[in-house]
Coordinates of C-alpha atoms in Angstrom, one line a residue:
R1 CA 21.8 42.5 18.3
Q2 CA 23.5 40.3 15.7
K3 CA 25.4 41.8 12.9
F4 CA 25.4 39.9 9.6
T5 CA 27.7 42.0 7.5
E6 CA 30.1 44.9 7.7
G7 CA 28.2 48.1 8.4
A8 CA 28.4 51.8 9.1
I9 CA 26.1 54.6 10.2
Y10 CA 25.0 56.9 7.4
K11 CA 22.6 59.8 8.2
G12 CA 21.6 58.1 11.4
T13 CA 20.8 54.8 9.8
F14 CA 22.8 51.5 10.0
V15 CA 23.8 50.6 6.4
A16 CA 25.6 47.6 4.9
V17 CA 29.1 48.2 3.4
K18 CA 30.6 45.9 0.8
R19 CA 34.3 46.2 -0.1
I20 CA 35.3 45.8 -3.7
A21 CA 38.7 44.1 -4.1
R22 CA 40.3 46.3 -6.7
R23 CA 43.6 48.1 -6.7
N24 CA 43.4 50.4 -9.7
F25 CA 40.2 52.3 -10.2
D26 CA 39.3 54.9 -12.8
L27 CA 35.8 56.3 -12.6
T28 CA 34.5 56.3 -16.2
R29 CA 31.3 57.7 -17.7
G30 CA 29.9 54.2 -18.0
M31 CA 30.4 53.6 -14.3
L32 CA 28.7 57.0 -13.5
I33 CA 25.7 55.9 -15.6
E34 CA 25.6 52.6 -13.7
L35 CA 25.6 54.4 -10.4
K36 CA 22.8 56.7 -11.5
L37 CA 20.7 53.7 -12.7
M38 CA 21.2 51.9 -9.3
R39 CA 20.2 55.1 -7.4
D40 CA 16.9 55.3 -9.4
I41 CA 15.8 51.7 -8.7
R42 CA 13.1 51.5 -6.0
H43 CA 10.9 48.5 -5.2
D44 CA 9.7 46.7 -2.1
C45 CA 11.6 43.5 -3.0
I46 CA 14.9 45.2 -4.1
N47 CA 17.5 46.2 -1.6
S48 CA 18.1 49.9 -1.9
F49 CA 21.5 51.2 -3.2
I50 CA 22.6 54.2 -1.2
G51 CA 25.9 55.0 -2.8
A52 CA 29.6 54.2 -3.3
C53 CA 32.8 55.5 -1.7
V54 CA 35.7 55.6 -4.1
E55 CA 39.1 56.2 -2.6
H56 CA 42.5 54.9 -3.4
N57 CA 42.6 51.2 -2.4
N58 CA 39.3 51.6 -0.6
I59 CA 36.2 51.1 -2.8
L60 CA 32.9 50.5 -1.0
I61 CA 29.3 49.9 -2.0
I62 CA 26.7 51.1 0.5
T63 CA 23.3 49.6 0.6
Q64 CA 20.3 49.2 2.9
Y65 CA 21.0 46.8 5.8
G66 CA 18.9 43.6 6.2
A67 CA 18.3 43.2 10.0
R68 CA 17.5 39.5 9.7
G69 CA 20.5 38.7 7.5
S70 CA 20.4 36.8 4.3
L71 CA 18.2 34.0 3.2
Q72 CA 21.2 31.7 3.6
D73 CA 21.5 32.8 7.3
V74 CA 17.8 32.1 7.9
L75 CA 17.9 28.7 6.2
E76 CA 21.0 27.6 8.2
N77 CA 19.5 28.8 11.5
E78 CA 18.1 25.8 13.3
V79 CA 16.2 28.0 15.7
I80 CA 14.0 29.5 13.0
K81 CA 11.3 27.1 11.8
L82 CA 9.8 28.0 8.4
D83 CA 6.4 26.8 7.5
T84 CA 5.2 26.3 3.9
L85 CA 3.2 29.6 3.7
F86 CA 6.2 31.6 5.0
C87 CA 8.5 29.9 2.4
L88 CA 6.0 30.7 -0.3
S89 CA 6.0 34.3 0.8
L90 CA 9.8 34.4 0.5
L91 CA 9.7 32.8 -2.9
N92 CA 7.0 35.3 -4.0
D93 CA 9.3 38.2 -2.9
I94 CA 12.2 36.7 -5.0
A95 CA 9.9 36.5 -8.0
K96 CA 8.6 40.0 -7.6
G97 CA 12.1 41.4 -7.2
M98 CA 13.5 39.6 -10.2
T99 CA 10.5 40.5 -12.4
Y100 CA 11.1 44.2 -11.5
L101 CA 14.9 43.9 -11.9
H102 CA 14.4 42.4 -15.4
S103 CA 12.1 45.3 -16.4
T104 CA 14.8 47.9 -15.6
D105 CA 17.8 49.0 -17.6
I106 CA 20.0 46.6 -15.5
K107 CA 18.2 43.6 -17.1
S108 CA 19.8 40.8 -15.1
H109 CA 21.2 40.1 -11.7
G110 CA 24.3 38.1 -12.6
N111 CA 25.0 36.7 -9.2
L112 CA 21.7 35.6 -7.6
K113 CA 22.2 33.2 -4.7
S114 CA 20.7 32.8 -1.2
S115 CA 23.4 35.0 0.4
N116 CA 22.4 37.9 -1.9
C117 CA 18.7 37.7 -0.8
I118 CA 18.5 40.0 2.2
I119 CA 15.7 39.8 4.8
D120 CA 14.7 43.1 6.5
S121 CA 13.2 43.6 9.9
R122 CA 9.6 43.0 8.6
W123 CA 10.6 39.7 7.1
V124 CA 10.4 41.0 3.5
L125 CA 13.0 39.4 1.2
K126 CA 15.0 41.9 -0.9
I127 CA 17.2 41.1 -3.9
S128 CA 20.7 42.5 -3.3
D129 CA 24.2 42.7 -4.9
F130 CA 23.0 43.2 -8.5
G131 CA 24.1 45.6 -11.2
L132 CA 27.2 47.7 -11.2
H133 CA 28.8 45.2 -13.6
E134 CA 31.4 47.6 -15.0
F135 CA 32.0 49.0 -11.5
K136 CA 32.7 45.6 -10.1
S137 CA 34.6 44.3 -13.1
K138 CA 38.3 43.4 -12.8
Q139 CA 37.7 42.6 -9.2
E140 CA 40.3 40.3 -7.5
T141 CA 38.0 37.3 -7.0
V142 CA 40.6 34.7 -6.1
D143 CA 40.2 33.9 -2.4
R144 CA 43.5 32.2 -1.4
S145 CA 42.0 31.1 1.9
V146 CA 39.4 28.8 0.3
D147 CA 40.8 25.3 -0.5
R148 CA 39.8 24.1 -4.0
W149 CA 38.3 20.9 -2.6
S150 CA 36.6 22.3 0.5
H151 CA 32.8 22.5 1.3
Q152 CA 32.9 26.3 1.0
Y153 CA 34.4 26.2 -2.5
F154 CA 31.7 23.9 -3.8
R155 CA 28.9 25.7 -2.0
N156 CA 30.0 28.9 -3.8
L157 CA 29.7 27.0 -7.1
L158 CA 26.2 25.8 -6.3
Y159 CA 24.6 29.0 -7.5
K160 CA 27.0 29.8 -10.3
A161 CA 25.6 29.4 -13.9
P162 CA 26.9 26.3 -15.7
E163 CA 28.3 28.4 -18.6
I164 CA 30.4 30.4 -16.2
I165 CA 31.7 27.2 -14.4
R166 CA 32.6 25.7 -17.8
S167 CA 34.6 28.8 -18.7
D168 CA 36.6 28.7 -15.4
T169 CA 39.9 26.9 -15.6
W170 CA 39.9 23.7 -13.6

């Protein structure tokens, strides 16, 4: 069985674990409200938020695991052949998930890209890695291992909103 992301076992189920790169962390009332909002969101095309683990120098976000990986993994896999109807189904799942997400108190995704679209074992696409804006703020986002002129650097910029790219210092 292939493993697409860091994971753990929670209540007998394999879950995805995402580390937040932050040294100092004070849990504020606003963050607790964000966590409650995330816990309340339930939809077929939204990846379920399970919880967070907040310890000194070890901050984790725990979500439902996508057994088929991300949309990016599926698109880059040459073994998987996608027909037009299947692609349309995946696009429909994205539209349903984003429509629902925009109707909630979270309002927007903020970081939508193919690596944040998770595909579960039933081939249903689920929007992931949304919300928790205050919780994720002040994250150390500089990845020193990525060369500024590499393919990976520019691939990461592909899904970034133009206004955010313009505000970055070149």
